[in-house]
mmCIF file of C-alpha atoms in Angstrom:
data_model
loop_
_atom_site.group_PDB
_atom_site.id
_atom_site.type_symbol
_atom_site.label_atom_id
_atom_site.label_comp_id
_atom_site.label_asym_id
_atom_site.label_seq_id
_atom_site.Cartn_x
_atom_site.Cartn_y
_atom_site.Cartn_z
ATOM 1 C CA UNK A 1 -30.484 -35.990 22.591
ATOM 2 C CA UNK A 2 -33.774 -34.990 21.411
ATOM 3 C CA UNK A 3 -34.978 -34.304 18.042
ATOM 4 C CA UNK A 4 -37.885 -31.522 17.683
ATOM 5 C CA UNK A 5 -40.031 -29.479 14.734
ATOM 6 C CA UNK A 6 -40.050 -25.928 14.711
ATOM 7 C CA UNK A 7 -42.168 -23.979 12.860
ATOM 8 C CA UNK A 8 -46.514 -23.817 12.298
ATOM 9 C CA UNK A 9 -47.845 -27.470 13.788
ATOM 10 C CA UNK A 10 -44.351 -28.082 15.282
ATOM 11 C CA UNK A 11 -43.297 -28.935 18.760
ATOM 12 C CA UNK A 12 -42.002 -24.890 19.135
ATOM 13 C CA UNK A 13 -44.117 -22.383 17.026
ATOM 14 C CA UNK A 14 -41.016 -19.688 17.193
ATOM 15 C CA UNK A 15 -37.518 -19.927 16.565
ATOM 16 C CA UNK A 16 -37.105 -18.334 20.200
ATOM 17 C CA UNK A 17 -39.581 -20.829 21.984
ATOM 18 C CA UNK A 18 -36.954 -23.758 20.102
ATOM 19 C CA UNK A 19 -33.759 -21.329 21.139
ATOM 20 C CA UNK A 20 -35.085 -21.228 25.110
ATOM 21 C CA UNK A 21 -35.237 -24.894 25.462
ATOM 22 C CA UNK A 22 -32.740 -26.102 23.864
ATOM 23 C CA UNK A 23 -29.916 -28.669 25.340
ATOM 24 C CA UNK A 24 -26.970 -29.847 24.101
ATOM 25 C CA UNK A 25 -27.158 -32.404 21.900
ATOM 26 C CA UNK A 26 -30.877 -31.297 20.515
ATOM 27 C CA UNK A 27 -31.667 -31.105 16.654
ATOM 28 C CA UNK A 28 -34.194 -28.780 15.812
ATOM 29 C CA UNK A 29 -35.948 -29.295 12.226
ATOM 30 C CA UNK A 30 -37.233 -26.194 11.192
ATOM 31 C CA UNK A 31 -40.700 -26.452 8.760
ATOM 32 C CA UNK A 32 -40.858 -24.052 5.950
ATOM 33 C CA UNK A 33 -42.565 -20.654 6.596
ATOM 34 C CA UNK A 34 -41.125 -16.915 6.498
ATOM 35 C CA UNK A 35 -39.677 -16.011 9.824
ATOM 36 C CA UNK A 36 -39.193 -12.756 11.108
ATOM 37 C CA UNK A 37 -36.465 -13.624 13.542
ATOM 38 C CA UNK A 38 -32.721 -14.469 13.939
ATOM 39 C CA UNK A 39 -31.094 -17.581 15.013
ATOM 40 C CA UNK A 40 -28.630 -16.654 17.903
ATOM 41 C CA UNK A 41 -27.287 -20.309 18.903
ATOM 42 C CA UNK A 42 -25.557 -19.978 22.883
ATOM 43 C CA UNK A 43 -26.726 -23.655 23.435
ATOM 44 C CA UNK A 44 -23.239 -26.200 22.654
ATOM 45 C CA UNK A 45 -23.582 -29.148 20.428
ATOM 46 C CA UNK A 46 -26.842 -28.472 18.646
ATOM 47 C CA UNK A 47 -27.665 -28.615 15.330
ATOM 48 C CA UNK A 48 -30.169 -26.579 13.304
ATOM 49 C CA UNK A 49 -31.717 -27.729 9.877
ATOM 50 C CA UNK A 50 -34.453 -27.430 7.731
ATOM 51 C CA UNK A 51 -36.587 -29.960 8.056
ATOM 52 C CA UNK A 52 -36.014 -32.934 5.443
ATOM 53 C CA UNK A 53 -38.334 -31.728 2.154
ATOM 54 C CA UNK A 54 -38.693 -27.790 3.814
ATOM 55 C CA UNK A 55 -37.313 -24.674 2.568
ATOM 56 C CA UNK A 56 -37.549 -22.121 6.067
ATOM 57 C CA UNK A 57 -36.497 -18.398 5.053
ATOM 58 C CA UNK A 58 -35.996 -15.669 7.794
ATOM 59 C CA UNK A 59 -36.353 -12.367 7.279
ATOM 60 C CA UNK A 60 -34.010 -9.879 9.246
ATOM 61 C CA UNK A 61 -36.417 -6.748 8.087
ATOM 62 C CA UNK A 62 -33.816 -4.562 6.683
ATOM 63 C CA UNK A 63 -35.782 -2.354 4.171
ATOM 64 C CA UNK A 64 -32.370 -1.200 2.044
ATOM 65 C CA UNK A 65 -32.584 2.154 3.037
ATOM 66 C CA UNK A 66 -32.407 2.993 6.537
ATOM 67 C CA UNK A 67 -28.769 3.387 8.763
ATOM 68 C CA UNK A 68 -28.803 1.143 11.278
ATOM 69 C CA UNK A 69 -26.319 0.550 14.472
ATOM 70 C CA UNK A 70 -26.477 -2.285 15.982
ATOM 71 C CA UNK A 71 -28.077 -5.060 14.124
ATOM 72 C CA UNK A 72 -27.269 -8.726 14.851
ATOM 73 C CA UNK A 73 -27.013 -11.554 12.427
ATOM 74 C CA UNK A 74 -29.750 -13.904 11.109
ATOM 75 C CA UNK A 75 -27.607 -16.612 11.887
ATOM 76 C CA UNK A 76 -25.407 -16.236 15.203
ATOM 77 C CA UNK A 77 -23.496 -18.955 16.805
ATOM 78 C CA UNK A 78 -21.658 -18.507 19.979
ATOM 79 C CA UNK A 79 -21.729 -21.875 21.432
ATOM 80 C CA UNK A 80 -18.761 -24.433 19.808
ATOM 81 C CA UNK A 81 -20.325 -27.589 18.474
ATOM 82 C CA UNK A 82 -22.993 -26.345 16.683
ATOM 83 C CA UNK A 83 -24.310 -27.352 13.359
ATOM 84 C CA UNK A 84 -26.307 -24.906 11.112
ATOM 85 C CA UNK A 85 -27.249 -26.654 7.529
ATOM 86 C CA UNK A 86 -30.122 -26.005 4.676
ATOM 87 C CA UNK A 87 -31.307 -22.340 5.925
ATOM 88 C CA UNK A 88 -32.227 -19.004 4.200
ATOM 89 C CA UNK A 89 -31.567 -15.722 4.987
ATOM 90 C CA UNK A 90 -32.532 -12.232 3.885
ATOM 91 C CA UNK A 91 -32.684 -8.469 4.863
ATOM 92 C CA UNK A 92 -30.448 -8.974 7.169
ATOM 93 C CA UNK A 93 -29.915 -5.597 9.763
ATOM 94 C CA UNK A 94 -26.597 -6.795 10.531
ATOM 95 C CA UNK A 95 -24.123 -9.391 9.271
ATOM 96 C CA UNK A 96 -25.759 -12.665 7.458
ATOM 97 C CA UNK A 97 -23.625 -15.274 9.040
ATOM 98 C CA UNK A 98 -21.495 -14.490 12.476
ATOM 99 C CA UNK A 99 -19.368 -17.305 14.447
ATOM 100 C CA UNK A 100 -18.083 -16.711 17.898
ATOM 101 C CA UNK A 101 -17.512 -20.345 18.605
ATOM 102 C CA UNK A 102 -14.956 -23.091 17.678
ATOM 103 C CA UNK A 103 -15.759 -26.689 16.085
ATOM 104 C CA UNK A 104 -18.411 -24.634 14.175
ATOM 105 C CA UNK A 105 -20.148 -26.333 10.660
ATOM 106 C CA UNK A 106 -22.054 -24.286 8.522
ATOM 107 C CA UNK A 107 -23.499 -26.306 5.187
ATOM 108 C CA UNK A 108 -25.622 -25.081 2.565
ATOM 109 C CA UNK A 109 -26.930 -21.610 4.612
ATOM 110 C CA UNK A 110 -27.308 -18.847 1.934
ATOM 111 C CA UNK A 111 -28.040 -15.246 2.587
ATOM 112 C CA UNK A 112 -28.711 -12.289 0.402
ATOM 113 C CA UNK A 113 -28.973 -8.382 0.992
ATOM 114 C CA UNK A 114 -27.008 -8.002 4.323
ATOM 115 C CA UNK A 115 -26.568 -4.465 5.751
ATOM 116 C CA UNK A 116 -22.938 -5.718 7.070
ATOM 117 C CA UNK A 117 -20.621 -8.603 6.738
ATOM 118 C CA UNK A 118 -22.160 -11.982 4.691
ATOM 119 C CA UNK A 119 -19.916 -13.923 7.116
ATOM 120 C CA UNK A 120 -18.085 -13.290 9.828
ATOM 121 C CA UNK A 121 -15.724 -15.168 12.184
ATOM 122 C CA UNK A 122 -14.390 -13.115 14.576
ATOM 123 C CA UNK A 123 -11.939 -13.726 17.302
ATOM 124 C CA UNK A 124 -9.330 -11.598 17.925
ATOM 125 C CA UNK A 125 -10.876 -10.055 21.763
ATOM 126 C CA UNK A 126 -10.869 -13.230 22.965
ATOM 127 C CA UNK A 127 -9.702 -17.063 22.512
ATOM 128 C CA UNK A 128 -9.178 -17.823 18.668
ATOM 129 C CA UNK A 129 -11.491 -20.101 16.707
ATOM 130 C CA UNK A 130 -10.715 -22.931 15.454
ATOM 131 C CA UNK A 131 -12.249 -26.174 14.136
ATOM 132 C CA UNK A 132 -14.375 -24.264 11.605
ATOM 133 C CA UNK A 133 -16.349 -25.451 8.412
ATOM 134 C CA UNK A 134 -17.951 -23.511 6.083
ATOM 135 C CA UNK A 135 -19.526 -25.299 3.346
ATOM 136 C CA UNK A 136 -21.574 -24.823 -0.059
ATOM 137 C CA UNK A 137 -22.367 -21.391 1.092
ATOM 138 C CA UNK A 138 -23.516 -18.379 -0.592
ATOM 139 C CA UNK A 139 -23.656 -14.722 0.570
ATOM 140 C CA UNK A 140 -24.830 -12.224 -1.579
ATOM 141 C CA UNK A 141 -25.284 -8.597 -1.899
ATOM 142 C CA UNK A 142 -23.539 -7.141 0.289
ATOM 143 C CA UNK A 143 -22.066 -4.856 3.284
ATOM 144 C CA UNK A 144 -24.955 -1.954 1.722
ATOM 145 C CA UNK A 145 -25.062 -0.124 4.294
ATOM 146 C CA UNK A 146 -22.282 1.796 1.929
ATOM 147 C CA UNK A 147 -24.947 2.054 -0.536
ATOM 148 C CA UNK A 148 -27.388 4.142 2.254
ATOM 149 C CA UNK A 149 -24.711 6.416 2.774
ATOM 150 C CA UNK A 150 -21.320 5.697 0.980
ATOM 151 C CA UNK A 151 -18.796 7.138 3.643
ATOM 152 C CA UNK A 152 -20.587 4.623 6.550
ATOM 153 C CA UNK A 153 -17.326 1.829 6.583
ATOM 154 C CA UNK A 154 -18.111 0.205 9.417
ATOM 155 C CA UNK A 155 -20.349 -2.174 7.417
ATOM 156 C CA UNK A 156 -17.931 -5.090 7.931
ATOM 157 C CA UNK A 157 -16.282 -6.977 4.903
ATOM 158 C CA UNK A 158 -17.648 -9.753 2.271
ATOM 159 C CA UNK A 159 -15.860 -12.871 4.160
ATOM 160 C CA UNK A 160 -13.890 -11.645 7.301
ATOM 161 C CA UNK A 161 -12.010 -14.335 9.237
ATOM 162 C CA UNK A 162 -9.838 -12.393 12.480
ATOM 163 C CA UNK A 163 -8.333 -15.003 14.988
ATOM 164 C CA UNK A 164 -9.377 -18.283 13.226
ATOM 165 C CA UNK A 165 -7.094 -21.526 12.842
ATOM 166 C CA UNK A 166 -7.557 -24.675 11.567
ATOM 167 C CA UNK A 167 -10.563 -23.700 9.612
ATOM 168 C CA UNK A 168 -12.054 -24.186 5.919
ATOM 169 C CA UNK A 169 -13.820 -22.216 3.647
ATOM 170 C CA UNK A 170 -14.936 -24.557 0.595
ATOM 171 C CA UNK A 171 -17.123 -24.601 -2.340
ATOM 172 C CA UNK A 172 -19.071 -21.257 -1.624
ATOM 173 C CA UNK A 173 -20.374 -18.245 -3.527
ATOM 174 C CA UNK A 174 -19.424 -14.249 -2.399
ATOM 175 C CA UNK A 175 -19.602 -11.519 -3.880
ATOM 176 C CA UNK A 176 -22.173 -8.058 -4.778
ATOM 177 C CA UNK A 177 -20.282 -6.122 -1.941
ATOM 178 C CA UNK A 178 -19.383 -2.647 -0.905
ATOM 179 C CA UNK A 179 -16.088 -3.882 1.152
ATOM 180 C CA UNK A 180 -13.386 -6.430 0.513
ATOM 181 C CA UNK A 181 -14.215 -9.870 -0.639
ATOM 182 C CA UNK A 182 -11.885 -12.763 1.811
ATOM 183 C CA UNK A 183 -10.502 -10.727 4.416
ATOM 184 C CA UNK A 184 -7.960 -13.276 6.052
ATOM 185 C CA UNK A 185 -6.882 -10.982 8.869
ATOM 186 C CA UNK A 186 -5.048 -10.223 12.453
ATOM 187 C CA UNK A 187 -3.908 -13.939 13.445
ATOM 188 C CA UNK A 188 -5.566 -16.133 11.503
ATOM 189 C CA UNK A 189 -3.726 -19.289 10.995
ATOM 190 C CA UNK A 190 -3.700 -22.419 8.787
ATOM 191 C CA UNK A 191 -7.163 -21.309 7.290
ATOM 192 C CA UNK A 192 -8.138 -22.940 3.414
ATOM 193 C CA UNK A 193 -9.931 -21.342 1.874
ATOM 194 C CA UNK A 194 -10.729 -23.501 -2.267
ATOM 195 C CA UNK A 195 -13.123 -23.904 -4.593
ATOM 196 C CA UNK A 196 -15.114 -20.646 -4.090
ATOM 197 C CA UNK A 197 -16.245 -17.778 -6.024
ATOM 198 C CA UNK A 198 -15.691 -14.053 -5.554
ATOM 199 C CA UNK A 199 -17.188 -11.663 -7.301
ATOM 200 C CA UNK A 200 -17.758 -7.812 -7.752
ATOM 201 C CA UNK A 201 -16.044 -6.114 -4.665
ATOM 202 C CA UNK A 202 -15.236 -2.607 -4.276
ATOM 203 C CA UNK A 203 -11.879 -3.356 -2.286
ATOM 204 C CA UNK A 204 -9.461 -6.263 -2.351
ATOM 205 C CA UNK A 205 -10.903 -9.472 -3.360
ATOM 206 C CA UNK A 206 -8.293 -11.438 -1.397
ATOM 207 C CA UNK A 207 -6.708 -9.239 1.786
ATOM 208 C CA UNK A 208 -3.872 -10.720 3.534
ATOM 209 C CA UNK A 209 -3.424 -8.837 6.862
ATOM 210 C CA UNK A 210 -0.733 -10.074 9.703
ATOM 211 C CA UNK A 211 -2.290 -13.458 9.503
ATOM 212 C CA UNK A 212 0.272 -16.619 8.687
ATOM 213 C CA UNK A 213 0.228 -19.893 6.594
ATOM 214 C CA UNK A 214 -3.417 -19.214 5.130
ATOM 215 C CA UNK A 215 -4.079 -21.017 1.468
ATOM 216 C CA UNK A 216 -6.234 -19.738 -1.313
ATOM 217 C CA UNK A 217 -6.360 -21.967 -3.610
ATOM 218 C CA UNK A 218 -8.432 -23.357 -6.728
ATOM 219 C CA UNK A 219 -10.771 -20.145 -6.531
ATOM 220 C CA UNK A 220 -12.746 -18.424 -9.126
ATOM 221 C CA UNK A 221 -12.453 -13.870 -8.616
ATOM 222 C CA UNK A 222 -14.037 -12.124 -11.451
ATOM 223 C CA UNK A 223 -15.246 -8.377 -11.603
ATOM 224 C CA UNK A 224 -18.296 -7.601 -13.787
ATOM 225 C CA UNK A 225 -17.194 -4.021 -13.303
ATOM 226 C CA UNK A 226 -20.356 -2.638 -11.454
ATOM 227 C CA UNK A 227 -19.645 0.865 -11.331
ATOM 228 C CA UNK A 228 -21.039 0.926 -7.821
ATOM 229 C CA UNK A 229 -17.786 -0.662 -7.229
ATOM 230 C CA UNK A 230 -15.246 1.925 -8.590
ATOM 231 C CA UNK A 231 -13.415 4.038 -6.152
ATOM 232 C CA UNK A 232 -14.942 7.522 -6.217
ATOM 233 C CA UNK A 233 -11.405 8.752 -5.451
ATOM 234 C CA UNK A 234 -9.092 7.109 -8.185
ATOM 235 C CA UNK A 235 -11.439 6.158 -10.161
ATOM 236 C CA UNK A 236 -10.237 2.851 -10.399
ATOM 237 C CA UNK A 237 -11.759 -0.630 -9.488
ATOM 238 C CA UNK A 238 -10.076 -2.808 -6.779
ATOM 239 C CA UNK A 239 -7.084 -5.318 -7.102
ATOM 240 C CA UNK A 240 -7.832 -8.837 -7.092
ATOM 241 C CA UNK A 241 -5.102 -9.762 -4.659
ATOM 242 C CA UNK A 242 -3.585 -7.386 -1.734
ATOM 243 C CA UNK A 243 -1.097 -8.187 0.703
ATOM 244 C CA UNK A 244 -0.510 -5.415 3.325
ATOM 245 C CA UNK A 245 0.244 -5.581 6.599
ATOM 246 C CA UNK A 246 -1.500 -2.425 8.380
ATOM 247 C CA UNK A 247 -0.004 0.096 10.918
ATOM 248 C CA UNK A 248 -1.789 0.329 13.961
ATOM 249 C CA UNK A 249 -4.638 0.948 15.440
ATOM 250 C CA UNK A 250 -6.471 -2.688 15.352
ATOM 251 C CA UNK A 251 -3.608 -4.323 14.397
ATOM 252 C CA UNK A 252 -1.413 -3.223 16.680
ATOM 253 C CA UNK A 253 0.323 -6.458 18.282
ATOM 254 C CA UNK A 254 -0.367 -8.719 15.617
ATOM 255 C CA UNK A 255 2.585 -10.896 14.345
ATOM 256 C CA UNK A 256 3.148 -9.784 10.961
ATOM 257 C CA UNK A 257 2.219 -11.740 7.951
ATOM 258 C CA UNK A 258 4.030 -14.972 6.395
ATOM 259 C CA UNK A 259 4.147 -17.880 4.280
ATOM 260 C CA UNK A 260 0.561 -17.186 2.669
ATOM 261 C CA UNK A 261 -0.258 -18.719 -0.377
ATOM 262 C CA UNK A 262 -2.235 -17.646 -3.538
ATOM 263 C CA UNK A 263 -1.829 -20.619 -5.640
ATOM 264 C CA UNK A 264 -3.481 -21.880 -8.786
ATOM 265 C CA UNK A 265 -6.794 -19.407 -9.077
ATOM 266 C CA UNK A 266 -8.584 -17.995 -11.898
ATOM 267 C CA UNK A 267 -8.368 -13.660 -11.926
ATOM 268 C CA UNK A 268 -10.806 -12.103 -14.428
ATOM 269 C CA UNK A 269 -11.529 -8.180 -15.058
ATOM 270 C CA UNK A 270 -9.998 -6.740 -11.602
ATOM 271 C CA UNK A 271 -8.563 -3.700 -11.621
ATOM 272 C CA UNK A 272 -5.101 -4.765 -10.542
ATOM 273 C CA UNK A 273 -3.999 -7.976 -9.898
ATOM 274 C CA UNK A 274 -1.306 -8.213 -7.402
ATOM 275 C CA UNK A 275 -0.594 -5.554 -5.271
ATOM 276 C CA UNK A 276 1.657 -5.788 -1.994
ATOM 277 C CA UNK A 277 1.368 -2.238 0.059
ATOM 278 C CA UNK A 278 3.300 -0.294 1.520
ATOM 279 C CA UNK A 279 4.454 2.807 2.079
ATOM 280 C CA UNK A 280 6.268 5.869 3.094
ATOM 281 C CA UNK A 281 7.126 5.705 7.198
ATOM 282 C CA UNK A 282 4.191 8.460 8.379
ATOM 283 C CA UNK A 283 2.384 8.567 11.591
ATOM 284 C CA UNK A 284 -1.071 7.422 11.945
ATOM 285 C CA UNK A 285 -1.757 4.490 9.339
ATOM 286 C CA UNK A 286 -0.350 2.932 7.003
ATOM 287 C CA UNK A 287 1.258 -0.526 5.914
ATOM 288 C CA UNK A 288 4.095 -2.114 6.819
ATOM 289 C CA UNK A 289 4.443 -5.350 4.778
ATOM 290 C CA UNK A 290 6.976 -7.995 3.434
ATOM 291 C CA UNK A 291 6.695 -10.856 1.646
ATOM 292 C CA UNK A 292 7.885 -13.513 3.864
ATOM 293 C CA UNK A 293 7.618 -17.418 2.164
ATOM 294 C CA UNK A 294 4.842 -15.771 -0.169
ATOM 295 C CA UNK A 295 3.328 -18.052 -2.842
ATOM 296 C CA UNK A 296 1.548 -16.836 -5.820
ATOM 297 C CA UNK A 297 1.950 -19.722 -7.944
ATOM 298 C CA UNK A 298 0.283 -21.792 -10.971
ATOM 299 C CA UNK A 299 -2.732 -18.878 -11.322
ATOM 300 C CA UNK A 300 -4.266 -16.815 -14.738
ATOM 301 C CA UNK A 301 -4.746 -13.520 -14.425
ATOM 302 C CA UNK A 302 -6.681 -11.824 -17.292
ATOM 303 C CA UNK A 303 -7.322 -8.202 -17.700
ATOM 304 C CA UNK A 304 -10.144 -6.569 -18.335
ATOM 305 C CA UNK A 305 -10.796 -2.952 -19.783
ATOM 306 C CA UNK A 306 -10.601 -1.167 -16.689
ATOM 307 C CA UNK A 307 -6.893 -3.219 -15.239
ATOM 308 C CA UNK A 308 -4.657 -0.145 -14.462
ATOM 309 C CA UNK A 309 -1.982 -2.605 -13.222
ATOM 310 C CA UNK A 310 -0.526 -6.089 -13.183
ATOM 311 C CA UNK A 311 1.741 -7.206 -10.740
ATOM 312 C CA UNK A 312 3.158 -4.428 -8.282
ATOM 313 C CA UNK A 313 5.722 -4.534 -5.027
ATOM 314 C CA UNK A 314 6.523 -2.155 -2.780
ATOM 315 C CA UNK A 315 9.371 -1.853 -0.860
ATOM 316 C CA UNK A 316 9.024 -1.707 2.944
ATOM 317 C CA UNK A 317 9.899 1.477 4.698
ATOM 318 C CA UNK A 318 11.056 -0.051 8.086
ATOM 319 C CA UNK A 319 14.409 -1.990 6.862
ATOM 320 C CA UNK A 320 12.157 -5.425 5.976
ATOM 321 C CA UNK A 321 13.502 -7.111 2.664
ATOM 322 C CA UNK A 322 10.761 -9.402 1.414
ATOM 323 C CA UNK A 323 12.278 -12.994 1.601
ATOM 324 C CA UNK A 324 12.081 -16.333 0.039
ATOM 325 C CA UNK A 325 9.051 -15.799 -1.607
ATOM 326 C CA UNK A 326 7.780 -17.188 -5.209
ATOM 327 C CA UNK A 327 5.912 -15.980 -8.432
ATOM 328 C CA UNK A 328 5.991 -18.550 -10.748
ATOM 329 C CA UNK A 329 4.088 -20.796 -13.221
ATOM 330 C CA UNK A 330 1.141 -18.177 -13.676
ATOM 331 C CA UNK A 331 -0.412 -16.229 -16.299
ATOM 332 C CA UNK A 332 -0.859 -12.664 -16.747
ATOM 333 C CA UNK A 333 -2.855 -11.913 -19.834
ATOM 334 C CA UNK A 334 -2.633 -8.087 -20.271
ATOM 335 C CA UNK A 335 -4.121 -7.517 -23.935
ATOM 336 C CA UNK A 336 -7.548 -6.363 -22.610
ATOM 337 C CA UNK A 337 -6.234 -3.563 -19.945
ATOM 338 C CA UNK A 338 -6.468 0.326 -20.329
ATOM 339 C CA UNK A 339 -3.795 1.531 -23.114
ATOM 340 C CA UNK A 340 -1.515 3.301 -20.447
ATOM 341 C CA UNK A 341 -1.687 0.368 -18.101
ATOM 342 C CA UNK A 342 1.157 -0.824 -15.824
ATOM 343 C CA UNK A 343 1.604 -4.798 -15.867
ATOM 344 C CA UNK A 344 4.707 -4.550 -13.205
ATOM 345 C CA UNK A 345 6.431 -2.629 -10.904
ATOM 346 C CA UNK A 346 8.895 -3.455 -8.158
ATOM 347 C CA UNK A 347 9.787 -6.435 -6.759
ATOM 348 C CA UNK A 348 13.111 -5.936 -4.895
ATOM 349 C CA UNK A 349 14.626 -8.496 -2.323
ATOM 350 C CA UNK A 350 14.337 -12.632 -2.377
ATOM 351 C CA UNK A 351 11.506 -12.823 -5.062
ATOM 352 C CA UNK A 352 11.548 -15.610 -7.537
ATOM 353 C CA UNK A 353 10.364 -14.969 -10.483
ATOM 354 C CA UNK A 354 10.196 -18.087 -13.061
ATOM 355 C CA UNK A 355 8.054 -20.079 -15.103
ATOM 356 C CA UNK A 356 5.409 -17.077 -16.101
ATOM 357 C CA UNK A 357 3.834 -16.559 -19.209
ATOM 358 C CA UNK A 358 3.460 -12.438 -19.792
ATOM 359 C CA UNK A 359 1.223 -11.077 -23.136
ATOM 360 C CA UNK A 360 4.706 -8.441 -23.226
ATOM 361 C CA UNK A 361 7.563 -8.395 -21.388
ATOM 362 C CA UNK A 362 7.758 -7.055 -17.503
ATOM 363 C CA UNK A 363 10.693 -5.142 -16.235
ATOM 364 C CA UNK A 364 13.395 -6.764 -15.839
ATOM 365 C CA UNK A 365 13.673 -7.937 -11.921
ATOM 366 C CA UNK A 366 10.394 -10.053 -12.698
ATOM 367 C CA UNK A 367 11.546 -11.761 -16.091
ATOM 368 C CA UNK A 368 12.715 -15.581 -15.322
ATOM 369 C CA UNK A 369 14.241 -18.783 -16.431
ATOM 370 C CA UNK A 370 11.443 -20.685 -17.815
ATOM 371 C CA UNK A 371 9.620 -17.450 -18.770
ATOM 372 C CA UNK A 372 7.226 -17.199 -21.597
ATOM 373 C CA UNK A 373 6.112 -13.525 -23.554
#
């Protein structure tokens, strides 16, 4: 193990000089200074830091208005190992944060103005990750290639996790984004994700998508409602929490989703708060999704002026009851929504409902023992 400078008087002038030699087991302390490169780790076991009293910012170039294709991340890491702490990122041409590794840390990284994804862990081509922590993080401003030209939606998603076990997402900041905010999708596994803020998405702030036994829990989601984030179709703002197992194309093989939990967060402003898709049994897309050991327990959901709905369950169209799930102990404050609001609809099958406190009374299938209006 060796331990070098990188930066202006340093033992490598360039991050790319550093990235060439590296071995594993190398810690490279990076000086402060603007750089106008990426960090694209392929080197196992190393760890990459500012140095101790430095403040090192790259620069990805990305001038907010043109389209672009193919651009990488600021921070890449596609060896397992590695260690990225105390970095800054802007103007990123691509994603802000990518992972293609297991056994990955990333601690106190923040990046702002990304043209795709702020981070991305992505897995599903190949072995899954695991091993993965991401820690006092912040990603800001978001997936704008939308905002260059609105119909472009292959600009990637807020917090995207696809083929990741084993992994935590703690005590970080997301939010100013075109797409949805925690996207816990296609076989990821046993993934925390606690103590974080989400804020101001223009789809689902939470997206459960054939993944299984994935927590959020102790989070903050609030919606300033930026109307760069309503939907130009509905004109509504996004739900807070979706569950919704999609019809194929990419998800095509996955297992179907179970026992995920939404326990014990704070919901503020969103325009829905709970909704779990589905629909009518089409070709092409669609969502075929049932609760399945489902937790949404011990949270507060407060409306704001734009909430067009509260809780809502679909029934699946392919024969699936939802099973053996719970809604209980939470809050759903609906004073502040729109006047012709819905607060809940649905809910068939092996639901429990108990233990809520409702500003006015839901239907009936969602009214419980221990119930408060």
């Amino acid at each position: 193990m060796a331990v070098h400078t990188v930066g202006e008087g340093g033992d490598f002038a360039t991050i790319g000089a550093a990235m060439s030699a590296a071995k594993p087991g190398d810690v490279f302390n990076i000086l402060s200074g603007v750089y106008d490169e990426t960090l694209r780790v392929d080197v196992a076991d190393t760890t990459w830091q500012a140095a101790p009293g430095h403040a090192p910012v790259f620069d990805g170039g990305w001038n907010s208005q043109t389209l672009e294709k193919d651009g990488g991340a600021l921070f890449a890491v596609k060896a397992p190992g590695v260690t990225i702490r105390n970095l800054r990122g802007r103007n990123s041409k691509g994603p802000g944060i990518a992972v293609s590794a297991s056994h990955v840390i990333i601690q106190d990284v923040h990046v702002f103005n990304c043209y795709k994804h702020g981070f991305l862990a992505n897995g599903p081509d190949a072995e899954k990750l695991s091993g993965l922590l991401i820690e006092n993080c912040s990603a800001v401003k978001l997936c704008q290639g939308m905002a260059v030209d609105r119909s472009n939606e292959a600009v990637g998603g807020t917090c995207t996790i696809v083929g990741v076990e084993d992994s935590i997402i703690r005590d970080c900041v997301f939010g100013d984004s075109y797409k949805e905010g925690f996207n816990i999708d296609r076989g990821s596994t046993r993934v925390l994700i606690t103590g974080t803020i989400m804020f101001d998405t223009n789809h689902g702030a939470a997206y459960f998508n054939c993944s299984q036994d994935n927590e959020v829990e102790g989070c903050v989601f609030y919606h300033t409602l930026d109307e760069r984030y309503r939907n130009r179709k509905n004109g509504n703002f996004p739900a807070a929490v979706v569950i919704g197992d999609e019809r194929g194309g990419l998800a095509e093989g996955f297992p179907r989703q179970k026992d995920n939990r939404f326990n014990n967060n704070l919901v503020v402003g969103f325009g829905r708060f709970v909704e779990v898709r589905n629909n009518a049994r089409t070709s092409g897309g669609g969502y075929n999704t049932a609760l399945d050991g489902h937790e949404i327990i011990g949270n507060t959901f407060v409306a704001g002026r734009e909430t067009s709905e509260g809780i809502t369950i679909d029934d699946n169209a392919y024969g699936r009851e939802h099973v053996g799930s719970i809604v209980r102990d939470n809050v759903f404050e609906f004073t502040a929504a729109r006047a012709n609001a819905v607060l809940s609809r649905g809910g068939a099958g092996d639901i429990e409902f108990s233990h809520n406190a409702w500003s006015r009374e839901p239907i009936v299938r969602m009214r419980g023992p221990g119930d408060v209006y």
